[in-house]
């Protein structure tokens, strides 16, 4: 007889993966049970690929609801696809999480991913789950597709082009301030600002609609002024940003009305995940029609000009101002 | 006149990326200066995608040379491509590193990546660099290609098939033991074991050569016994593993000769990154010819059998043994 066969039971991470992540897997994932995923590229399309990581306590707060952490991880990556005019296809994800992470946290995290997968039409292809003796570190690689030659790029703005932005600016940074107690809870009566910090809205429909119309585009994630600087450098031209034109949500507008010094801070705060793009002045009506068609507000907030790459920021009175910083820096 | 235009200078992570990671970028990466990469899929090929993360102090030691950390990060992912019989194409990488990480560390890390990019023929498409208030967390998503239908899979072994493994088993686990002081330095005279822990060898040429020949394959990363269990479950059959046949390096063989209790531990230790595969007994000569052609040692170490998925481990005397654990677990 001898002893029984050696245990082939699986270690706990396999149960974790099977319970929480396997339901997220789709075509090509091979049920997450091979060494890699296998994907037939969609015919006649080019692939668009981006990877963004989120660290607990840096990109999200330890007590953020886990479903919004999962959704934000997916959405910040979807926002990169939107900026390229791409449509979502699939993603891979690595999660480095502390031992002892409650199953309820993972359940919420996966439920948030599941909800947004359905909403945005993509699925998990693969990934890795490991333990980390420190803050959770979540990394996602997203795949999207575009017709060949149709991707939006950062280079391409021309002097005289209008500068447009989608949605509203500054809500994410204000939401973080509320959640960190740097603003009183009364500053965010309906929780709109906190919601915008936790759950950005990737402007995918607008990105697709802007193919062939926007001459340059990117997503605003690290602060409007700093990110506009990227468009200037990529295109080899300057830009003027008119803060008086900045689209603000009602709570953001109320804060600025009470203390105008908020305005430049909103333009440098980060966590907006809105599309910033250039279009010819002759195309203003077309841009506005696409805005209506996609249900996405857009606002002209400045203009590109001849000159060395630089951003001129005009305050509410039309005078030049110099924000203390251009945007977010990790280091 | 007014104040000067607002600063459009870049925060420090852009200098870091430009200095260390931009030289790694290749076709489709758009010089890492757009929101995403843009890739025309290679015509007539399917994509193979995998993602593996490494955490400082978990997957590598804080004082490992940074060039080997970069190379190991790439190689553990390349090993997943090898297991599928795929050829490398490109990768995306997110690095979450502590503030104050020395430039020399990043320089070494990137130099290691550059060296292995050249060796294995792939390049960076994109990624993200962020700060983490904890151990470094490095995540890589790799893309490879295979002809349609040619990928090696974990399912497919048949009763009677030989079980093969490439290279040698146990060196990585022993190398870690040496580096952690659990084995005396004299156990690793030439540094072979430590080198195998720090720098696994992805068996890419063998993986490609095994297309159409291996009936099932995977890479051994979490311990031979545990990983063989995966092949059994995927194929719905049992396997017998003959430890007396295990291919050992000279320092591993010397340790086993001095203390036979090492043998089962080598079969469960992890960090091997060798290919484990099934082939028909009639194909033994073909497998050996491919081994010679690719310069990769292969050894038959057991057999697949009818039965419920389970691994029977035979010790040096031919009797059944039960290892204390099947392999590595994170949680």
XYZ file of C-alpha atoms in Angstrom:
662
model
C 0.000 0.000 0.000
C 2.456 2.668 1.128
C 1.534 6.252 1.877
C -1.158 8.014 -0.158
C -0.222 9.990 -3.285
C 1.360 13.359 -2.590
C -1.074 16.231 -2.119
C -2.037 17.903 -5.348
C -4.395 20.270 -3.578
C -3.932 23.865 -4.549
C -2.470 26.583 -2.332
C -4.826 29.321 -1.144
C -4.125 31.779 -3.964
C -5.664 29.365 -6.437
C -8.900 29.302 -4.449
C -8.750 33.092 -4.289
C -8.248 33.366 -8.050
C -10.964 30.809 -8.812
C -13.450 32.528 -6.549
C -12.833 36.170 -7.350
C -11.067 36.497 -10.695
C -12.125 33.483 -12.773
C -15.667 34.906 -13.189
C -14.043 37.949 -14.849
C -12.248 35.890 -17.497
C -13.420 35.841 -21.087
C -12.454 34.625 -24.546
C -8.746 33.906 -24.844
C -8.197 33.648 -21.089
C -8.214 29.822 -21.293
C -10.058 29.817 -17.950
C -6.908 31.304 -16.350
C -5.518 27.771 -16.233
C -2.721 27.905 -18.795
C 0.574 29.780 -18.588
C -0.688 32.590 -20.814
C -3.723 33.821 -22.699
C -4.250 33.204 -26.408
C -5.814 35.896 -28.533
C -6.687 36.036 -32.215
C -6.254 39.767 -32.962
C -9.449 41.344 -34.305
C -9.043 41.431 -38.105
C -8.421 44.786 -39.706
C -7.663 46.560 -36.428
C -4.573 47.842 -34.721
C -4.020 47.221 -31.033
C -3.784 50.013 -28.472
C -2.024 49.060 -25.228
C -1.480 50.898 -21.957
C -0.597 49.993 -18.373
C -1.363 51.967 -15.221
C -0.679 50.963 -11.633
C -2.449 52.072 -8.459
C -0.872 51.934 -4.999
C -2.939 51.907 -1.798
C -2.557 55.238 -0.037
C -1.155 56.901 -3.165
C -3.762 56.437 -5.924
C -6.629 55.450 -3.675
C -7.381 55.666 0.013
C -7.200 52.594 2.248
C -10.851 53.056 3.236
C -12.181 53.641 -0.270
C -14.928 51.096 -0.985
C -13.230 48.107 -2.672
C -15.666 48.085 -5.597
C -14.632 51.633 -6.494
C -10.949 50.639 -6.226
C -11.504 47.922 -8.830
C -13.538 50.209 -11.026
C -11.025 53.055 -10.758
C -8.170 50.705 -11.690
C -10.059 49.727 -14.822
C -11.248 53.263 -15.585
C -7.889 55.030 -15.389
C -6.709 52.532 -18.000
C -9.881 52.909 -20.068
C -9.232 56.641 -20.011
C -5.941 56.002 -21.822
C -7.857 54.108 -24.502
C -10.342 56.988 -24.756
C -7.460 59.400 -25.281
C -6.347 57.340 -28.292
C -9.866 57.021 -29.721
C -9.728 53.260 -29.057
C -12.404 50.739 -28.139
C -11.829 48.352 -25.196
C -10.936 44.725 -25.879
C -9.498 42.995 -22.779
C -7.073 43.384 -19.890
C -4.502 41.619 -17.740
C -4.102 42.461 -14.079
C -1.532 41.787 -11.364
C -2.595 42.245 -7.762
C 0.010 42.416 -4.999
C -2.021 42.398 -1.795
C -1.130 41.988 1.881
C -1.619 38.590 3.477
C -4.817 38.725 5.455
C -6.642 40.957 2.979
C -10.269 40.190 3.898
C -12.222 38.061 1.444
C -14.926 40.739 1.590
C -12.462 43.290 0.246
C -11.551 41.020 -2.655
C -15.206 40.278 -3.255
C -16.020 43.974 -3.507
C -12.962 44.641 -5.672
C -13.937 41.870 -8.109
C -17.605 42.920 -8.085
C -16.584 46.426 -9.114
C -14.462 45.037 -11.927
C -17.335 42.798 -13.031
C -19.756 45.720 -13.123
C -17.448 47.899 -15.199
C -16.472 45.036 -17.502
C -20.131 44.738 -18.436
C -20.506 48.476 -18.780
C -17.486 48.975 -21.003
C -17.399 45.646 -22.831
C -14.133 43.939 -21.964
C -12.869 41.010 -19.887
C -9.864 39.572 -18.098
C -7.258 37.687 -20.139
C -4.844 36.807 -17.358
C -2.659 38.063 -14.579
C -0.928 37.242 -11.337
C -1.850 37.355 -7.653
C 0.957 37.674 -5.119
C 1.483 38.720 -1.505
C 3.167 42.006 -0.594
C 4.474 42.984 2.860
C 3.323 46.569 2.368
C 0.542 48.556 0.718
C -1.475 46.870 -2.020
C -0.079 47.447 -5.505
C -2.515 46.906 -8.365
C -1.379 46.951 -11.975
C -3.522 46.672 -15.067
C -2.562 46.361 -18.719
C -5.380 47.234 -21.084
C -5.835 46.313 -24.734
C -8.044 48.202 -27.120
C -8.419 48.461 -30.865
C -8.641 51.168 -33.527
C -8.946 51.088 -37.291
C -5.455 51.487 -38.784
C -4.438 55.143 -38.902
C -7.391 56.306 -36.814
C -5.752 56.603 -33.387
C -5.766 60.027 -31.759
C -2.268 61.234 -30.913
C -0.735 63.931 -28.740
C 1.117 65.519 -31.644
C -0.806 67.355 -34.351
C -2.291 70.553 -32.882
C -1.797 73.620 -35.099
C -1.547 77.289 -34.193
C -5.053 78.738 -34.065
C -6.673 75.441 -33.026
C -9.211 75.564 -30.249
C -8.328 73.801 -27.007
C -11.241 71.731 -25.689
C -11.822 69.738 -22.558
C -14.588 67.268 -21.691
C -16.675 67.173 -18.526
C -15.563 69.285 -15.568
C -12.109 70.004 -14.156
C -10.951 69.872 -10.535
C -13.593 67.596 -9.022
C -11.188 64.714 -8.437
C -8.638 66.852 -6.612
C -11.400 68.444 -4.509
C -12.892 65.035 -3.762
C -9.533 63.854 -2.445
C -9.297 66.987 -0.289
C -12.746 66.268 1.160
C -11.896 62.617 1.833
C -8.627 63.623 3.509
C -10.356 66.248 5.676
C -8.594 69.179 3.998
C -12.023 70.508 3.054
C -15.070 70.405 5.343
C -17.717 67.765 4.481
C -20.093 70.681 3.820
C -18.034 71.488 0.725
C -19.344 68.296 -0.874
C -23.038 68.157 0.017
C -24.125 65.307 -2.266
C -20.810 63.462 -2.275
C -20.287 64.458 -5.917
C -16.640 65.423 -5.478
C -15.681 62.289 -3.489
C -17.481 60.239 -6.125
C -15.500 61.864 -8.906
C -12.229 61.093 -7.089
C -13.180 57.476 -6.574
C -14.865 56.852 -9.894
C -13.566 58.730 -12.915
C -15.580 58.546 -16.123
C -13.546 57.370 -19.128
C -14.751 59.351 -22.157
C -14.698 56.407 -24.549
C -17.629 57.417 -26.758
C -16.226 60.912 -27.179
C -12.771 59.540 -27.989
C -14.155 57.343 -30.755
C -16.297 60.215 -32.072
C -13.271 62.517 -32.246
C -11.384 60.257 -34.687
C -10.633 62.266 -37.788
C -11.717 65.485 -36.089
C -9.444 66.127 -33.132
C -5.965 67.042 -34.331
C -4.400 66.079 -31.001
C -5.739 64.526 -27.825
C -4.756 63.120 -24.434
C -6.401 62.446 -21.129
C -5.944 64.836 -18.214
C -4.739 62.787 -15.277
C -1.851 64.627 -13.629
C -3.171 68.208 -13.731
C -4.551 70.236 -16.615
C -1.650 72.709 -16.903
C 1.025 70.012 -16.818
C -0.828 67.779 -19.265
C -1.453 70.664 -21.648
C 2.314 71.110 -21.596
C 2.581 67.571 -23.025
C 0.341 68.512 -25.961
C 2.494 71.605 -26.549
C 5.755 69.664 -26.499
C 4.354 66.890 -28.702
C 3.109 69.410 -31.260
C 5.956 71.928 -30.998
C 3.715 74.885 -30.211
C 2.410 77.017 -27.354
C -1.019 77.279 -25.779
C -3.055 79.745 -23.788
C -5.369 78.399 -21.114
C -8.263 80.630 -20.016
C -9.166 79.708 -16.439
C -12.352 81.797 -16.632
C -13.633 79.265 -19.177
C -12.854 76.212 -17.050
C -15.931 73.947 -16.796
C -16.719 73.492 -13.101
C -19.239 71.328 -11.293
C -21.655 73.188 -8.960
C -19.700 72.325 -5.763
C -16.407 73.303 -7.421
C -17.946 76.560 -8.655
C -19.216 77.293 -5.132
C -15.727 76.821 -3.691
C -14.172 79.101 -6.303
C -16.869 81.735 -5.686
C -16.011 81.695 -1.977
C -12.227 81.612 -2.540
C -10.924 82.433 -6.037
C -7.500 81.043 -5.150
C -9.018 77.592 -5.737
C -9.227 78.194 -9.479
C -5.550 77.733 -10.415
C -5.347 74.831 -7.984
C -8.163 73.074 -9.847
C -6.178 73.433 -13.051
C -3.187 71.642 -11.544
C -4.766 69.141 -9.175
C -4.923 65.890 -11.118
C -7.352 62.954 -11.067
C -9.619 64.503 -13.732
C -9.528 61.793 -16.416
C -11.129 64.124 -18.930
C -10.163 64.420 -22.597
C -8.113 67.420 -23.653
C -8.023 67.960 -27.385
C -7.305 70.321 -30.258
C -9.684 71.013 -33.130
C -9.755 73.531 -35.958
C -11.888 76.623 -35.267
C -13.943 75.769 -38.353
C -14.899 72.498 -36.686
C -16.481 74.074 -33.614
C -20.021 73.141 -34.675
C -18.946 69.579 -35.480
C -17.334 69.214 -32.047
C -20.486 70.490 -30.389
C -22.639 68.112 -32.420
C -20.471 65.157 -31.352
C -20.743 66.335 -27.782
C -24.532 66.182 -28.007
C -24.462 62.875 -29.854
C -22.260 61.224 -27.209
C -23.860 62.947 -24.235
C -20.472 64.314 -23.154
C -20.092 68.002 -22.315
C -17.165 69.730 -23.974
C -15.907 73.273 -23.401
C -13.412 75.432 -25.312
C -10.859 76.590 -22.723
C -8.100 78.143 -24.776
C -6.152 78.180 -27.971
C -2.938 76.864 -29.468
C -0.475 79.459 -30.739
C 2.842 79.719 -32.574
C 5.820 79.568 -30.294
C 8.081 77.405 -28.210
C 6.215 74.829 -26.136
C 4.800 76.643 -23.100
C 1.445 77.159 -21.436
C 0.210 80.659 -20.698
C -2.424 80.606 -17.974
C -4.905 83.489 -17.859
C -6.763 84.126 -14.597
C -10.374 85.225 -14.201
C -9.496 88.858 -14.881
C -7.645 87.926 -18.070
C -4.194 88.555 -16.558
C -1.405 86.002 -16.698
C -0.865 83.925 -13.600
C 1.753 81.367 -12.642
C 0.435 78.365 -10.757
C 2.700 77.148 -7.955
C 3.063 73.814 -9.761
C 1.975 72.365 -13.072
C 0.598 69.115 -11.720
C 1.146 65.922 -9.801
C 4.583 64.414 -9.328
C 5.371 61.032 -7.799
C 9.015 61.724 -7.009
C 4.661 92.109 -19.587
C 3.151 90.284 -16.611
C 4.619 87.188 -15.035
C 6.334 84.578 -17.222
C 4.348 81.683 -18.696
C 3.539 78.930 -16.229
C 6.190 76.240 -15.868
C 5.810 73.393 -18.305
C 8.869 71.634 -16.968
C 8.330 67.982 -16.253
C 8.190 66.415 -12.815
C 11.056 64.102 -11.845
C 9.407 60.859 -12.974
C 9.502 62.051 -16.570
C 13.266 62.550 -16.352
C 13.521 59.113 -14.765
C 11.458 57.533 -17.552
C 13.341 59.396 -20.283
C 16.697 58.419 -18.860
C 16.117 54.795 -17.934
C 13.120 53.430 -19.821
C 12.905 55.384 -23.086
C 16.019 53.598 -24.448
C 14.125 50.314 -24.002
C 11.185 51.410 -26.150
C 10.686 50.054 -29.645
C 8.215 50.002 -32.513
C 4.706 50.876 -31.426
C 5.804 52.521 -28.180
C 5.414 55.997 -29.749
C 8.513 57.073 -27.788
C 6.500 56.544 -24.566
C 5.015 59.984 -25.161
C 1.404 59.164 -26.010
C -1.301 57.786 -23.734
C -0.884 54.266 -25.088
C 1.119 52.178 -27.522
C -0.068 51.352 -31.013
C 0.641 47.939 -32.473
C -0.162 46.391 -35.829
C -0.549 42.709 -34.900
C 1.877 40.485 -36.826
C -0.135 39.079 -39.749
C -1.083 35.423 -39.575
C -0.186 35.028 -35.912
C -2.111 34.725 -32.696
C -1.063 36.692 -29.635
C 0.065 35.052 -26.398
C -0.201 37.274 -23.314
C 0.900 36.796 -19.711
C 1.580 39.023 -16.696
C 3.792 38.268 -13.709
C 4.641 40.566 -10.826
C 7.698 40.539 -8.555
C 7.764 42.070 -5.073
C 11.008 43.080 -3.331
C 11.710 40.664 -0.492
C 9.246 38.109 -1.880
C 10.349 37.309 -5.436
C 13.823 38.800 -5.184
C 16.121 39.880 -2.396
C 16.656 43.555 -1.594
C 20.398 43.173 -2.188
C 20.125 41.245 -5.439
C 22.057 43.116 -8.168
C 19.539 45.406 -9.905
C 20.454 44.152 -13.377
C 19.457 40.625 -12.376
C 16.178 41.964 -10.924
C 15.306 43.483 -14.303
C 16.398 40.388 -16.166
C 14.502 38.057 -13.812
C 11.329 40.143 -14.209
C 11.580 39.745 -17.965
C 12.632 36.099 -17.824
C 9.862 34.811 -15.577
C 7.440 36.283 -18.113
C 9.437 34.909 -21.053
C 9.208 31.518 -19.365
C 5.404 31.734 -19.670
C 5.799 32.359 -23.404
C 8.178 29.383 -23.641
C 5.578 27.191 -21.946
C 3.090 28.104 -24.695
C 5.608 27.598 -27.504
C 5.436 31.323 -28.281
C 8.015 33.770 -29.588
C 8.569 37.106 -27.787
C 7.144 40.298 -29.286
C 7.053 43.145 -26.733
C 6.151 44.038 -23.160
C 4.624 46.680 -20.913
C 5.919 47.259 -17.417
C 4.739 49.099 -14.320
C 7.281 49.895 -11.636
C 6.152 50.968 -8.161
C 9.371 51.979 -6.404
C 10.115 53.783 -3.134
C 10.943 57.471 -3.247
C 14.701 57.790 -2.955
C 15.459 54.663 -4.980
C 19.048 55.396 -6.080
C 19.559 56.306 -9.725
C 22.276 53.647 -9.793
C 19.695 50.991 -8.917
C 17.423 52.122 -11.740
C 20.382 52.277 -14.081
C 21.318 48.692 -13.297
C 17.701 47.549 -13.522
C 17.292 49.139 -16.965
C 20.688 47.868 -18.147
C 19.615 44.329 -17.271
C 16.385 44.775 -19.186
C 18.285 46.205 -22.159
C 20.679 43.254 -22.211
C 17.913 40.674 -22.145
C 15.771 42.574 -24.654
C 18.624 42.199 -27.120
C 19.137 38.566 -26.193
C 15.495 37.557 -26.541
C 14.357 39.992 -29.232
C 11.648 42.167 -27.722
C 11.149 45.743 -26.536
C 9.103 47.987 -24.276
C 5.715 49.224 -25.526
C 4.685 51.252 -22.497
C 4.036 51.282 -18.802
C 3.817 53.378 -15.685
C 6.243 54.537 -13.007
C 4.848 55.409 -9.571
C 6.012 55.804 -5.985
C 5.187 53.227 -3.311
C 5.592 53.696 0.461
C 6.739 50.097 0.862
C 8.678 47.406 -0.982
C 9.159 47.803 -4.725
C 6.453 46.115 -6.785
C 7.355 45.368 -10.394
C 4.777 44.101 -12.867
C 5.347 43.055 -16.442
C 2.878 42.095 -19.162
C 4.457 40.182 -21.999
C 3.217 39.669 -25.556
C 4.327 36.860 -27.784
C 3.058 35.236 -30.948
C 2.346 31.733 -32.239
C 0.977 30.414 -35.527
C -2.776 29.803 -35.105
C -3.408 26.461 -33.438
C 0.251 25.888 -32.555
C 0.284 26.988 -28.923
C 1.308 24.413 -26.331
C -1.368 23.891 -23.687
C -1.562 22.320 -20.240
C -4.340 19.927 -21.250
C -3.623 17.073 -23.655
C -1.375 14.534 -21.942
C -2.506 10.921 -22.431
C -2.012 7.868 -20.247
C 1.319 6.281 -21.125
C 2.930 9.566 -22.171
C 6.426 10.262 -20.914
C 6.870 13.154 -18.513
C 9.868 15.291 -19.439
C 11.567 18.248 -17.826
C 14.210 20.610 -19.214
C 17.448 21.673 -17.511
C 17.919 20.894 -13.842
C 15.499 21.024 -10.924
C 16.010 22.583 -7.496
C 18.827 25.010 -8.203
C 16.675 28.102 -7.730
C 15.363 26.980 -4.346
C 18.874 26.051 -3.240
C 20.244 29.366 -4.492
C 17.693 31.214 -2.390
C 18.689 29.102 0.627
C 22.348 30.015 0.076
C 21.567 33.727 -0.328
C 19.432 33.664 2.823
C 22.137 31.900 4.825
C 20.115 28.716 5.274
C 22.883 26.842 3.493
C 26.604 27.535 3.998
C 28.379 29.426 1.184
C 30.497 26.281 0.690
C 27.377 24.590 -0.680
C 27.568 26.858 -3.718
C 31.265 26.984 -4.636
C 31.011 28.727 -8.037
C 27.851 30.695 -7.264
C 25.896 28.482 -9.688
C 22.904 28.063 -7.388
C 22.623 31.759 -6.490
C 22.932 32.554 -10.175
C 20.070 30.202 -11.011
C 17.854 31.863 -8.385
C 18.621 35.316 -9.696
C 18.655 34.536 -13.388
C 16.347 31.796 -14.632
C 16.739 30.633 -18.222
C 13.514 30.803 -20.237
C 13.443 27.785 -22.534
C 12.125 29.627 -25.560
C 13.879 27.655 -28.286
C 12.754 24.369 -26.764
C 9.178 25.650 -26.426
C 9.023 26.553 -30.109
C 10.629 23.243 -31.087
C 8.034 21.293 -29.074
C 5.094 22.657 -31.094
C 3.255 19.728 -32.606
C 5.246 17.270 -30.514
C 4.551 17.946 -26.833
C 0.981 16.965 -25.985
C 0.940 19.187 -22.914
C 3.383 21.678 -21.430
C 3.835 24.287 -18.738
C 6.689 25.982 -16.961
C 7.740 24.878 -13.480
C 7.761 27.951 -11.291
C 6.021 27.075 -8.012
C 7.492 23.619 -7.352
C 7.659 20.568 -9.604
C 5.155 18.429 -7.683
C 2.554 21.180 -7.426
C 2.961 22.196 -11.060
C 2.746 18.594 -12.246
C -0.575 18.525 -10.411
C -1.753 21.297 -12.764
C -0.927 19.167 -15.818
C -2.833 16.269 -14.241
C -5.917 18.365 -13.489
C -5.861 20.000 -16.935
C -5.629 16.631 -18.657
C -7.839 14.630 -16.297
C -5.226 12.000 -15.559
C -2.637 10.931 -12.983
C 1.150 10.993 -13.066
C 4.048 9.251 -11.402
C 7.184 11.290 -10.699
C 10.432 9.387 -10.229
C 12.714 11.463 -8.009
C 15.685 9.177 -8.776
C 15.495 10.474 -12.362
C 15.449 14.165 -11.381
C 18.129 16.096 -13.321
C 20.392 17.783 -10.775
C 23.258 20.237 -11.166
C 26.592 19.171 -9.609
C 26.134 21.300 -6.444
C 22.540 20.066 -6.026
C 23.683 16.462 -6.512
C 26.415 16.952 -3.883
C 23.845 18.231 -1.374
C 21.544 15.287 -2.034
C 24.451 12.843 -1.707
C 25.269 14.324 1.701
C 21.639 14.514 2.853
C 19.033 12.580 0.812
C 16.213 14.490 2.527
C 17.023 17.343 0.121
C 15.656 15.400 -2.841
C 11.909 15.783 -2.180
C 12.512 19.383 -1.152
C 14.079 20.112 -4.542
C 10.949 18.760 -6.207
C 8.756 21.229 -4.319
C 10.985 24.283 -3.942
C 9.989 26.550 -6.807
C 11.948 29.096 -8.894
C 12.951 26.496 -11.492
C 11.482 28.042 -14.663
C 12.024 24.829 -16.581
C 9.605 23.303 -19.089
C 7.568 20.305 -17.967
C 5.925 18.453 -20.829
C 4.245 15.281 -22.009
C 5.192 13.395 -25.164
C 4.252 10.028 -26.620
C 6.742 7.231 -25.839
C 7.182 6.717 -29.592
C 8.468 10.283 -29.831
C 11.344 9.801 -27.406
C 13.990 9.979 -30.142
C 12.369 13.084 -31.636
C 12.377 14.812 -28.249
C 16.041 13.945 -27.777
C 16.873 15.241 -31.251
C 15.131 18.555 -30.497
C 17.029 18.730 -27.246
C 20.314 18.457 -29.125
C 19.169 20.884 -31.821
C 18.191 23.547 -29.292
C 21.055 22.888 -26.883
C 18.605 22.316 -24.050
C 18.954 19.250 -21.843
C 15.751 17.272 -21.312
C 15.195 14.312 -19.008
C 12.311 11.825 -18.706
C 11.246 11.918 -15.048
C 8.016 9.950 -14.974
C 4.880 8.928 -16.759
C 1.236 9.860 -17.104
C -1.296 7.197 -16.136
C -5.041 6.567 -16.119
C -6.734 7.793 -12.997
C -8.067 10.742 -11.087
C -5.718 13.738 -11.135
C -2.977 13.044 -8.575
C 0.800 12.908 -8.452
C 2.524 9.811 -7.104
C 6.069 10.633 -6.024
C 8.614 7.798 -5.956
C 11.735 8.254 -3.834
C 15.245 7.068 -4.667
C 14.462 3.533 -3.522
C 11.347 3.367 -5.687
C 8.949 3.624 -2.734
C 6.177 6.188 -2.551
C 6.863 9.291 -0.518
C 4.690 12.234 0.468
C 6.434 15.598 0.362
C 5.501 17.943 3.194
C 4.103 20.390 0.647
C 3.519 20.438 -3.069
C 5.043 23.829 -3.739
C 5.099 27.534 -3.086
C 2.071 29.395 -1.758
C 1.725 33.147 -1.379
C -1.129 33.127 1.104
